[in-house]
Structure formats: C-alpha cells, structure tokens
Coordinates of C-alpha atoms in Angstrom, one line a residue:
M221 CA 4.6 -9.9 -22.6
D222 CA 6.5 -13.0 -22.8
L223 CA 10.0 -12.5 -20.3
I224 CA 11.5 -15.3 -22.8
S225 CA 11.6 -13.3 -25.8
L226 CA 13.5 -10.3 -23.8
F227 CA 16.5 -13.0 -23.3
D228 CA 18.9 -14.2 -26.5
R229 CA 20.7 -17.2 -25.4
N230 CA 23.0 -17.3 -28.7
Q231 CA 24.5 -14.3 -28.6
P232 CA 28.4 -13.8 -27.5
D233 CA 28.9 -13.5 -23.6
D234 CA 28.3 -9.8 -22.6
G235 CA 29.2 -10.5 -18.7
F236 CA 25.6 -11.5 -17.6
D237 CA 26.9 -14.7 -16.5
E238 CA 23.3 -16.1 -15.4
E239 CA 22.3 -19.7 -15.5
P240 CA 20.3 -20.8 -18.5
Y241 CA 16.6 -18.9 -18.6
T242 CA 14.0 -21.7 -17.2
R243 CA 11.1 -20.7 -15.7
H244 CA 9.6 -21.4 -13.3
K245 CA 6.3 -21.6 -11.4
S246 CA 6.2 -19.6 -8.2
G247 CA 6.0 -21.4 -5.2
M248 CA 6.6 -21.8 -2.3
D249 CA 10.7 -23.4 -1.3
S250 CA 10.9 -26.2 1.9
N251 CA 12.6 -24.4 3.9
A252 CA 11.3 -21.2 3.2
N253 CA 9.3 -20.0 6.2
S254 CA 11.9 -21.4 8.5
G255 CA 13.1 -17.5 9.8
L256 CA 9.5 -16.5 10.4
S257 CA 8.1 -16.0 13.8
G258 CA 5.9 -18.2 15.0
S259 CA 5.4 -20.7 12.1
S260 CA 5.1 -24.3 12.1
S261 CA 5.1 -27.1 9.5
S262 CA 1.2 -26.8 9.3
E263 CA 1.3 -23.6 8.1
S264 CA 4.2 -23.6 5.9
E265 CA 2.1 -26.0 4.3
L266 CA -0.8 -23.7 3.7
D267 CA 2.0 -21.1 2.6
G268 CA 3.0 -23.3 -0.3
K269 CA -0.7 -24.2 -1.3
N270 CA -1.0 -20.9 -2.2
N271 CA 2.1 -20.2 -4.3
R272 CA 3.3 -17.5 -1.7
I273 CA 7.2 -16.5 -2.7
I274 CA 9.0 -15.4 0.3
I275 CA 12.8 -14.1 -0.4
D276 CA 14.1 -13.7 3.0
F277 CA 18.7 -13.3 2.8
D278 CA 18.9 -15.5 6.7
Q279 CA 18.6 -18.7 3.3
D280 CA 20.8 -20.3 1.5
M281 CA 18.3 -20.1 -1.5
L282 CA 15.6 -17.8 -2.5
P283 CA 12.2 -19.4 -3.9
P284 CA 13.3 -19.4 -8.0
E285 CA 12.3 -16.3 -9.5
P286 CA 8.4 -15.8 -10.6
Q287 CA 7.9 -15.5 -14.3
L288 CA 4.9 -13.2 -12.9
G289 CA 5.1 -10.0 -10.5
N290 CA 7.6 -7.4 -10.0
I291 CA 10.1 -9.0 -9.1
E292 CA 13.4 -10.0 -10.7
Y293 CA 16.8 -11.7 -10.4
K294 CA 20.3 -10.6 -11.9
L295 CA 23.5 -12.8 -11.4
K296 CA 25.6 -10.1 -13.0
L297 CA 25.2 -6.6 -14.8
I298 CA 28.6 -5.8 -16.1
N299 CA 29.5 -4.2 -19.4
P300 CA 26.0 -5.3 -21.4
S301 CA 25.9 -5.3 -25.2
K302 CA 23.9 -2.7 -27.1
Q303 CA 20.7 -4.7 -27.8
R304 CA 21.3 -6.3 -24.9
F305 CA 21.0 -3.7 -22.3
E306 CA 17.5 -2.5 -24.1
H307 CA 16.0 -6.0 -23.8
L308 CA 16.8 -5.9 -19.7
V309 CA 15.3 -2.1 -20.2
T310 CA 12.1 -3.6 -21.7
Q311 CA 11.9 -6.6 -19.3
M312 CA 12.4 -3.3 -16.4
K313 CA 9.7 -1.8 -17.8
W314 CA 7.3 -4.8 -17.4
R315 CA 8.5 -5.1 -14.5
L316 CA 7.7 -1.8 -13.7
R317 CA 4.2 -2.3 -14.8
E318 CA 3.5 -5.7 -12.9
G319 CA 4.5 -4.1 -9.4
H320 CA 2.5 -0.7 -10.1
G321 CA 5.4 1.8 -10.5
E322 CA 7.7 -0.6 -8.5
A323 CA 10.0 -3.4 -8.8
I324 CA 12.5 -5.1 -6.4
Y325 CA 16.0 -6.6 -8.2
E326 CA 17.8 -9.3 -6.8
I327 CA 21.7 -8.6 -8.2
G328 CA 24.1 -11.6 -7.6
V329 CA 20.6 -14.3 -7.6
S330 CA 20.9 -16.7 -10.3
D331 CA 17.2 -17.4 -12.1
S332 CA 17.5 -20.4 -9.7
G333 CA 17.4 -18.3 -6.6
H334 CA 21.0 -19.9 -5.6
L335 CA 22.9 -16.6 -4.2
H336 CA 26.1 -17.2 -5.2
G337 CA 26.9 -13.3 -4.6
L338 CA 29.3 -10.6 -6.3
N339 CA 33.2 -9.4 -5.3
E340 CA 32.8 -6.0 -4.2
K341 CA 34.0 -4.4 -8.2
D342 CA 31.5 -6.5 -9.9
M343 CA 28.2 -5.6 -8.1
N344 CA 29.2 -2.0 -8.2
A345 CA 29.2 -2.2 -12.1
S346 CA 26.3 -4.0 -11.6
L347 CA 24.0 -1.3 -9.6
C348 CA 25.8 1.1 -12.1
T349 CA 24.0 -1.0 -15.1
L350 CA 21.1 -1.6 -13.0
K351 CA 20.9 2.5 -12.3
Q352 CA 21.2 3.3 -16.0
M353 CA 18.7 0.5 -17.0
A354 CA 16.2 2.9 -14.3
H355 CA 17.6 6.0 -15.3
K356 CA 16.7 5.0 -19.6
L357 CA 12.9 4.7 -18.0
G358 CA 12.8 7.7 -15.8
A359 CA 13.2 6.1 -12.4
S360 CA 15.4 6.0 -9.7
T361 CA 17.0 3.2 -7.5
S362 CA 18.0 2.2 -4.1
V363 CA 19.7 0.0 -2.2
L364 CA 17.3 -1.9 0.4
R365 CA 19.4 -4.8 1.8
R366 CA 22.6 -6.1 1.6
K367 CA 23.9 -9.1 2.5
Y368 CA 27.3 -11.0 2.8
V369 CA 27.8 -14.3 1.5
A370 CA 31.1 -17.0 0.7
G371 CA 33.2 -14.4 2.5
R372 CA 33.8 -10.6 0.4
R373 CA 30.9 -12.1 -2.4
S374 CA 28.0 -10.1 -1.6
V375 CA 23.8 -10.0 -2.1
S376 CA 21.6 -7.0 -2.7
E377 CA 18.6 -6.1 -3.1
V378 CA 17.0 -2.8 -5.1
L379 CA 14.2 -1.1 -5.4
V380 CA 13.3 0.9 -8.3
R381 CA 10.7 3.2 -8.4
K382 CA 8.6 4.7 -11.2
I383 CA 6.1 7.5 -10.8
P384 CA 3.2 6.8 -13.6
D385 CA 3.2 9.6 -16.0
D386 CA -0.1 10.8 -15.2
Q387 CA 0.6 11.3 -11.3
H388 CA 2.8 12.8 -9.0
N389 CA 3.5 9.6 -7.0
I390 CA 2.6 6.3 -6.1
E391 CA -0.3 6.2 -3.3
V392 CA -1.0 3.5 -1.1
R393 CA -4.2 3.8 1.7
V394 CA -3.5 2.9 5.2
A395 CA -6.9 2.4 7.1
V396 CA -5.7 2.6 11.0
L397 CA -8.0 0.3 13.5
G398 CA -8.2 -0.8 16.6
G399 CA -9.6 -0.8 20.6
A400 CA -10.3 2.8 20.9
D401 CA -7.5 3.2 23.7
A402 CA -4.7 2.0 21.6
G403 CA -3.0 5.2 21.0
K404 CA -4.0 5.4 16.9
S405 CA -4.3 9.1 16.9
T406 CA -1.2 9.4 18.8
L407 CA 0.9 7.0 16.8
L408 CA -0.4 8.6 13.5
G409 CA 0.5 12.1 14.9
V410 CA 4.3 10.8 16.0
L411 CA 5.0 9.1 12.4
T412 CA 3.3 13.1 10.7
Q413 CA 5.0 15.2 13.1
G414 CA 8.4 13.7 13.7
E415 CA 8.0 14.2 17.3
F416 CA 7.6 12.1 20.2
D417 CA 4.5 11.5 22.4
N418 CA 5.2 13.3 26.2
G419 CA 3.4 10.0 27.4
R420 CA 0.1 12.6 28.0
G421 CA -1.7 12.3 25.0
R422 CA 0.1 15.7 22.7
A423 CA 1.0 14.3 19.6
R424 CA -2.9 13.5 18.5
L425 CA -4.1 16.4 19.0
N426 CA -3.2 18.0 15.7
M427 CA -4.8 14.4 14.4
F428 CA -8.8 15.5 16.1
R429 CA -11.1 17.4 13.6
H430 CA -13.9 18.7 16.6
M431 CA -13.8 20.0 20.3
H432 CA -15.2 16.7 21.3
E433 CA -12.6 14.6 20.1
I434 CA -10.0 16.9 22.2
Q435 CA -12.1 16.5 25.4
S436 CA -12.4 12.9 25.6
G437 CA -9.2 12.1 23.5
R438 CA -11.5 9.9 21.1
T439 CA -11.8 9.5 17.4
S440 CA -15.7 10.0 16.0
C441 CA -15.2 10.8 12.9
I442 CA -13.3 9.7 9.4
S443 CA -9.9 11.6 9.6
H444 CA -6.9 11.8 7.1
E445 CA -3.3 12.1 7.3
T446 CA -0.3 11.7 4.8
L447 CA 3.4 10.9 5.3
G448 CA 5.3 11.2 2.6
F449 CA 8.8 9.7 1.2
D450 CA 11.8 10.8 -1.2
T451 CA 13.5 8.3 -3.6
Q452 CA 15.6 7.4 -0.9
G453 CA 13.2 6.5 1.6
N454 CA 13.5 9.8 3.8
I455 CA 10.4 11.1 5.3
I456 CA 9.5 14.9 3.6
N457 CA 7.0 15.6 5.9
Y458 CA 9.4 17.3 8.0
K459 CA 12.5 16.8 6.4
Y460 CA 12.6 21.1 5.1
N461 CA 10.8 22.4 7.6
E462 CA 8.0 22.1 10.1
M463 CA 5.3 24.0 9.2
M464 CA 5.2 22.0 5.7
T465 CA 1.5 22.2 4.5
A466 CA -0.2 18.7 2.4
E467 CA -0.1 19.9 -1.5
E468 CA 4.2 20.5 -0.3
I469 CA 4.2 17.2 1.7
S470 CA 2.3 15.7 -1.8
D471 CA 4.7 18.0 -5.0
R472 CA 7.7 16.4 -2.7
S473 CA 7.3 13.1 -2.7
T474 CA 8.0 10.0 -5.0
K475 CA 5.7 7.2 -2.7
L476 CA 2.9 9.2 -0.4
V477 CA 0.4 6.9 2.1
T478 CA -2.0 7.9 3.1
F479 CA -3.5 7.2 6.9
M480 CA -7.0 6.9 7.6
D481 CA -7.8 7.2 11.7
L482 CA -10.9 5.3 12.0
A483 CA -13.0 5.2 15.1
G484 CA -12.5 2.8 17.2
H485 CA -15.1 3.3 20.0
R486 CA -18.1 0.6 19.7
R487 CA -20.7 3.7 19.3
Y488 CA -18.9 4.5 16.1
M489 CA -18.5 1.7 14.4
R490 CA -20.9 2.3 11.2
T491 CA -18.6 4.6 10.4
T492 CA -15.7 2.5 10.8
V493 CA -16.8 0.1 8.7
Q494 CA -18.1 2.4 6.0
A495 CA -15.1 3.6 5.5
L496 CA -13.5 0.5 4.8
S497 CA -15.6 -0.3 2.5
G498 CA -15.9 2.8 0.3
Y499 CA -12.2 4.0 0.5
S500 CA -10.8 0.3 -0.1
P501 CA -7.7 1.1 1.3
H502 CA -5.0 -0.9 0.0
Y503 CA -3.9 -2.1 3.9
A504 CA -5.6 -2.3 7.4
M505 CA -2.9 -1.4 10.8
L506 CA -4.4 -2.7 13.0
V507 CA -3.0 -1.1 16.8
V508 CA -3.0 -2.8 19.5
S509 CA -2.2 -1.9 23.3
A510 CA 0.5 -4.1 25.1
G511 CA -1.4 -2.7 28.3
G512 CA -4.9 -3.4 27.2
G513 CA -4.1 -6.8 24.8
F514 CA -6.4 -7.7 21.9
N515 CA -9.8 -6.9 23.0
G516 CA -13.3 -7.0 21.6
T517 CA -13.3 -4.5 19.6
S518 CA -9.9 -5.1 18.2
Q519 CA -11.2 -8.4 17.6
E520 CA -14.4 -7.3 15.3
H521 CA -11.9 -5.1 13.6
L522 CA -9.9 -7.9 12.5
S523 CA -13.2 -9.9 11.8
I524 CA -14.4 -7.0 9.4
V525 CA -10.8 -6.7 7.7
R526 CA -11.0 -10.5 7.4
A527 CA -14.7 -10.4 5.6
L528 CA -13.2 -7.4 3.2
D529 CA -9.9 -9.7 2.6
M530 CA -8.0 -6.6 3.0
P531 CA -4.2 -7.5 3.9
F532 CA -3.3 -6.1 7.4
F533 CA -0.4 -5.9 9.9
V534 CA -0.2 -5.1 13.4
V535 CA 1.3 -2.2 15.6
I536 CA 1.5 -3.1 18.9
T537 CA 2.2 0.1 21.4
K538 CA 2.9 1.2 24.6
T539 CA 6.0 -1.3 25.3
D540 CA 7.7 1.1 27.3
I541 CA 5.2 0.7 29.8
T542 CA 4.1 -2.9 29.8
S543 CA 5.9 -5.9 28.3
P544 CA 4.4 -6.8 24.9
D545 CA 5.4 -10.6 24.4
Q546 CA 1.6 -11.8 26.5
T547 CA 0.1 -9.6 23.7
I548 CA 2.4 -11.4 20.7
Q549 CA 1.5 -14.7 22.6
E550 CA -2.4 -13.5 22.0
L551 CA -2.0 -12.7 18.3
K552 CA -0.2 -15.4 17.1
N553 CA -2.8 -18.5 19.2
L554 CA -5.7 -16.4 17.3
L555 CA -3.8 -15.7 13.9
T556 CA -2.9 -19.6 14.3
S557 CA -6.3 -20.1 13.9
I558 CA -8.3 -22.8 12.4
G559 CA -11.1 -20.0 11.3
C560 CA -7.7 -17.3 10.0
R561 CA -4.7 -19.6 9.9
K562 CA -2.4 -16.0 9.3
V563 CA 1.7 -16.2 10.1
P564 CA 2.6 -13.8 12.3
F565 CA 5.5 -12.1 11.4
V566 CA 7.3 -10.6 14.7
V567 CA 9.4 -7.6 13.1
T568 CA 12.8 -6.9 14.9
N569 CA 15.4 -5.9 12.2
T570 CA 15.4 -3.9 8.9
D571 CA 16.2 -7.2 7.2
E572 CA 13.0 -8.9 8.4
V573 CA 10.5 -5.6 7.7
I574 CA 12.0 -5.9 4.3
S575 CA 10.7 -9.6 4.0
A576 CA 7.8 -8.9 5.5
G577 CA 7.2 -6.0 3.2
S578 CA 7.2 -8.0 0.1
N579 CA 5.4 -10.4 1.0
Q580 CA 2.6 -8.6 2.5
F581 CA -0.1 -9.2 -0.4
S582 CA 0.2 -13.0 -0.1
E583 CA -2.6 -12.4 2.7
N584 CA -1.0 -14.9 4.9
I585 CA 2.0 -13.5 6.5
V586 CA 1.2 -10.7 9.1
P587 CA 3.8 -8.1 9.8
I588 CA 4.2 -7.5 14.2
F589 CA 5.5 -3.9 15.2
C590 CA 6.2 -2.9 19.0
V591 CA 6.4 0.5 19.3
S592 CA 7.0 3.2 21.7
N593 CA 5.7 6.8 20.9
V594 CA 7.5 7.9 24.2
T595 CA 10.8 6.6 23.4
G596 CA 10.7 6.3 19.5
S597 CA 11.1 2.2 20.0
G598 CA 10.4 0.4 16.8
L599 CA 9.0 3.2 15.2
N600 CA 11.9 3.6 12.7
L601 CA 10.9 -0.1 11.4
V602 CA 7.1 0.5 10.9
T603 CA 8.2 4.0 8.3
R604 CA 10.4 1.7 6.6
F605 CA 8.0 -1.1 6.5
L606 CA 5.3 1.4 5.0
Y607 CA 8.4 2.6 2.3
V608 CA 9.0 -0.5 0.7
L609 CA 4.9 -1.4 0.4
S610 CA 3.2 -1.5 -2.9
P611 CA -0.2 -0.3 -4.0
G612 CA -0.8 -4.2 -6.0
I613 CA -3.2 -3.4 -8.0
S614 CA -1.6 -5.0 -11.5
N615 CA -1.8 -2.2 -14.4
S616 CA -3.7 -4.4 -16.8
E617 CA -6.5 -4.0 -14.1
K618 CA -6.0 -0.4 -13.3
E619 CA -6.4 0.4 -17.3
R620 CA -9.9 -1.8 -17.8
L621 CA -10.7 -0.1 -14.6
E622 CA -10.1 3.4 -16.2
Q623 CA -12.1 2.4 -20.1
E624 CA -14.7 2.3 -17.9
S625 CA -17.6 4.5 -17.7
C626 CA -17.3 6.5 -14.2
E627 CA -18.7 5.7 -10.7
F628 CA -17.4 8.2 -7.9
H629 CA -18.8 6.5 -4.0
I630 CA -19.3 9.2 -1.8
D631 CA -18.5 9.2 1.5
E632 CA -18.0 12.1 3.2
I633 CA -19.8 15.6 2.7
F634 CA -18.7 18.8 3.9
R635 CA -19.9 22.7 3.9
V636 CA -17.0 25.1 2.5
S637 CA -17.9 29.0 3.0
E638 CA -17.6 30.5 -0.7
V639 CA -17.6 27.3 -2.2
G640 CA -20.7 25.4 -1.1
P641 CA -21.1 21.6 -0.5
V642 CA -18.3 19.2 -1.6
V643 CA -17.9 15.5 -1.2
G644 CA -14.7 13.2 -0.5
G645 CA -15.3 9.7 -1.6
L646 CA -13.5 6.9 -3.9
L647 CA -13.6 6.5 -7.8
V648 CA -14.0 3.1 -8.0
K649 CA -13.9 3.8 -12.3
G650 CA -13.3 5.5 -14.9
V651 CA -10.9 8.8 -15.1
L652 CA -13.2 12.2 -13.8
T653 CA -11.7 16.1 -14.9
E654 CA -13.0 19.2 -14.4
N655 CA -16.0 20.3 -15.6
M656 CA -17.3 17.1 -16.4
P657 CA -20.7 16.4 -16.3
M658 CA -22.3 14.0 -14.0
K659 CA -25.0 12.4 -12.7
I660 CA -25.4 12.4 -8.8
G661 CA -28.5 10.0 -6.4
P662 CA -30.1 7.8 -6.2
L663 CA -32.9 10.4 -4.2
Q664 CA -35.8 9.4 -2.6
C665 CA -37.7 8.9 -5.8
G666 CA -34.5 6.1 -6.9
S667 CA -33.6 9.3 -9.8
F668 CA -30.7 11.0 -10.7
H669 CA -29.7 14.6 -10.4
S670 CA -28.0 15.8 -13.3
V671 CA -24.7 18.0 -11.7
T672 CA -21.4 19.2 -13.1
V673 CA -17.7 18.8 -11.8
H674 CA -15.8 22.4 -11.0
T675 CA -12.8 21.7 -8.9
I676 CA -10.9 18.5 -7.5
H677 CA -8.8 18.5 -4.9
R678 CA -6.7 14.9 -3.8
N679 CA -4.2 15.0 -0.5
K680 CA -5.7 18.7 0.1
A681 CA -4.2 19.5 -3.0
P682 CA -5.7 20.5 -6.4
C683 CA -5.7 18.5 -9.2
R684 CA -7.4 18.6 -12.6
V685 CA -7.8 14.5 -13.3
V686 CA -8.4 11.7 -10.6
R687 CA -8.1 7.8 -12.2
A688 CA -10.0 4.4 -11.0
G689 CA -8.5 3.4 -7.5
Q690 CA -7.8 6.9 -6.0
S691 CA -9.3 9.1 -3.7
A692 CA -10.5 12.7 -4.3
S693 CA -12.5 16.1 -3.1
L694 CA -14.7 16.9 -5.2
S695 CA -17.4 21.0 -5.3
F696 CA -19.7 21.5 -7.9
T697 CA -20.5 24.5 -10.3
P698 CA -21.6 27.7 -7.9
N699 CA -24.8 28.6 -8.1
Q700 CA -26.2 25.0 -9.6
Q701 CA -29.7 23.4 -8.1
L702 CA -27.8 20.8 -6.2
P703 CA -30.8 17.7 -4.2
A704 CA -30.5 16.9 -0.7
L705 CA -26.9 15.1 -0.3
R706 CA -26.4 12.3 1.9
S707 CA -23.3 9.8 2.9
G708 CA -23.5 6.3 0.3
M709 CA -24.5 8.2 -3.5
V710 CA -22.4 7.9 -6.0
L711 CA -21.4 9.6 -8.9
L712 CA -22.0 8.5 -12.8
T713 CA -21.1 9.8 -15.3
D714 CA -23.9 11.8 -18.3
S715 CA -24.7 9.9 -20.7
G716 CA -26.9 12.5 -22.1
N717 CA -29.1 9.7 -23.1
T718 CA -32.3 9.9 -21.7
D719 CA -33.0 5.8 -22.5
D720 CA -29.5 5.2 -20.2
E721 CA -30.4 7.0 -17.3
P722 CA -29.3 5.5 -14.1
Y723 CA -31.4 4.1 -11.4
G724 CA -31.9 3.7 -7.9
T725 CA -33.1 -0.2 -7.0
L726 CA -34.2 -2.4 -3.7
F727 CA -33.0 -5.5 -5.0
F728 CA -30.0 -6.9 -5.7
Q729 CA -28.1 -9.9 -6.5
T730 CA -24.4 -11.4 -4.6
T731 CA -22.6 -14.4 -5.0
H732 CA -20.7 -14.0 -1.4
I733 CA -22.1 -13.1 1.8
S734 CA -19.6 -13.0 4.9
V735 CA -21.8 -12.5 8.2
L736 CA -20.3 -10.8 11.2
G737 CA -21.1 -11.7 14.5
M738 CA -21.4 -7.9 16.2
P739 CA -24.2 -5.2 15.7
I740 CA -23.6 -2.6 13.5
R741 CA -25.6 0.1 14.5

C-alpha cells in the first residue's frame, strides 16, 4: 500500500496542522547518535551507511519519518472529519502490519522530524483520537514516554499494539547466553518470579530440570521460561497470584517473552549452538558477570550470535559486588573493534530504554544494562526493554512462509507417561494443525516415515494450530508405530503423492559459510 494515498491535502482543515506530506528515505541524522554512550564520529558514519533510524527525544530533531516500518509521526490529531478518520485508521492498520502487531506513534512531531510539541489540551485531544483509532482496529495504546519542549508544549511517544487474530498474544523469543558463572539462570528466576536472589543461588533453583544441575549450579540443557505483559506493560507472572501456571500467564498476556536458558559451560557448546540454529530466537541476551569480565566463553557465544546475524543486547550482573566499569570498557573495546563494528549503548534511564528498543533491529546498536539480582538495581530497565521489543518479522514475509508446505525442525525429544514421545522445535514454514498427516525423517536409510500429529502445545498450553515462526511441542497419535527419534529430524507435509516423497541426502550447496575459531563437540 502506498502511504501517500492515505492523505488528501486538498480537503478543508480539520485540525491536522502538519507540514506538506513529503516522504524521505530512511536515514541517519548527522547528530542523531550523539546521545549514545561509547559512540564516535566514525561510528556515526557507519550508521549512516546502514540507513539506521534513531528515535532519541534528547535531540531537538528526529530523523525524517520513515516511509516503511512501524513508526509514524503526527503533529496533531484533533477533531478529524469522518473521511479523515477512516484514512488514519487505514494508515494505522498498515503500520501495525509492518510492525507485526506493534506500531510507534510520535505525537507533536512533524514529518520532517521537528519536535513542535502540543499544549496540554491539544495533546490530550490527540491522544484521545489515537485511542479511538486503535479501538476501531481492536488495538490498545500505552504512552511510553513524554517530553516537554518549548516551555509547556510536550511530545509523546505511544505504543499501539494489536494481537493478530490467529494468536493469543505477541511472542518474542530470547536466547540467554553467557559464561557458566555469569548468573543467567538467577537473572531469569528473578525476572519471572518477582523475588530477588539471596546471594546464594535461591532464585535459580526453579530454572533447573535435573538433579545434577541443582547440585552443580550449572545449566546443561535447554530450559524455557516465559515472561508475560499486559497492555500497559505490567508483568503478568506475579500480578494476580504467586502460583500462576504457564497456561494462565499465556492466556492473560498481550505480549509474551519466551526465554531459552542455554548452557554456559564449554562442554555443552553443541547444545547451545543447536538451540540457536534450531529455535531461531528473535534476540540474544548475553549475560556477563561484573566480576568475571568478558571471558572466553562469552566471547565464543558472541561470535556465534554474530555468525547467525542475530540482534543482541548485554546484561551485566552482580553489580552489587563489583563495579561494572571495567567490564563496560572491555565491551566497548570489543564491540567497536574492526571485526565487530557495533555501537555500545549503556542504558541508564527509561528514555534510553525506549530509544534502544526502537533501534534494536538496526543490528548496529548494542544496549548494555547493569543489574543486581540481589538488590534489584537496573531490573526495571531490563523488563521495560523486553516490553517494547518487537518480533521484527514483516507481515509479507510471515504470509509467504505460511503459504508454503509445512517444515518443522525437531530440537528436543521427551517421553511423557500415557502420551508417549513428544517432540519440541520450531515450525519454519507452513501452518500445522491437529490430526495432520506428516512425514518424519530422514531415517538411517534416508527415507521418511508417515505419522499423524495428535496434539499441539505452545508455551506449555494446548492449542489447535501453530504457524510459521512459532515454537511448539507435538505428540503423535497413540499406538502408531514410530521410528527411532533423534534431534535434527524434520516433519514435512505428507502430500500423499508417491512421486513426491522426501528423502535424505549427504550433499548440499551453500552461498555463505561462517567459520568459527572454536571447537564444537
């Protein structure tokens, strides 16, 4: 859809006192990066080449409004005519599709990016109109931040969120990486349970799945945890009661962050790589200890994330014991090196959280958070950042993947009493439903075996359908014969055509290979 067609500048004035509607190619304002910690002029030039948009209210000017994406500028939204209102609703619908259910509106900002601001009466009227627009689409609005300019005039940034019709909530997958003693499991325990750690590992106990993990204090397998948010950004996990199940959290949440707690010890590197490549998380959270610094394992995890071209952010823990300054400097040196060329951004307040979240998918900026799981310092900034993160996949790409034949990658295998084998993984293509005939393989001989999907679970809750880009657990029809299952197998659509049978092969072609300088056993 051409956004220019949504505006008719020849109609009578209806309160939308905006500049002439001109679109600019997304670009980096020459001063837009001056507020980033650790940035330099050379880094600003690099960002400009990548056409990165930085929404930073600390500047007097924002970059010109991007033509594509989920960010929209509006100077005023006061008493629109009926026709104008319909145009604006259509535009909001397009922005929501671009943001996969989320859109950012900058109120009081002209299309050129100038922060004009509105007085209190006009701002309230504009926010009311925006809420009515969202209500028309079944969406919700929440004000992320508000800044006063030119005296009593203010500019507001509003998050508009609409859960897709075929989903219970908007899901973001985050892989948690870092060294063995960085505090990954403890951090997840504090975030999802709402209770600070006692300094002796109490918060991490619920994250472990095996007795040897509890005894050693080290994660050895993939652990999944969820953090739910309501429309206003409040955490669902412990809002209503302290014993909420995963199903209750999923049902009550408009946004769900799924963490994958991965092993930090070198001996489990293969499991970590398998999870990153198999589950295709939207983001990676690299956890570093303030006392331990950026050690060898953390650097290896960073290399893997960069090889997979995955956006990431860094959380420095144990700041109640040791100052994080030295670790921050190590990170800055590493991230700005020639081989990395990232822009470190130390987040210290809510405004910087919003700026970091809106620019995470540029893949240049790396937000850095300093937290303590014992005192709770900095944890509110991390949760706010997770709330504003977007899945990032475009609606057109999502639709394209859903129209293809099913392809489900198996990464984990469980055995459940009275159910039988259960496989967990990611649906990379198509739409998978209950009682759907599939082919599983390849077997040792390269052939595939016919199976039928019996039940589907997502986020530990039953569902009837799973779509491309979603992770799930599947069980098969009871009493049917199954081959020996292993991680790495795939489930494919059973076309029923013997001439179109899938088969395994030992040869493949590739256009790009990233070689990591580490052994993966």
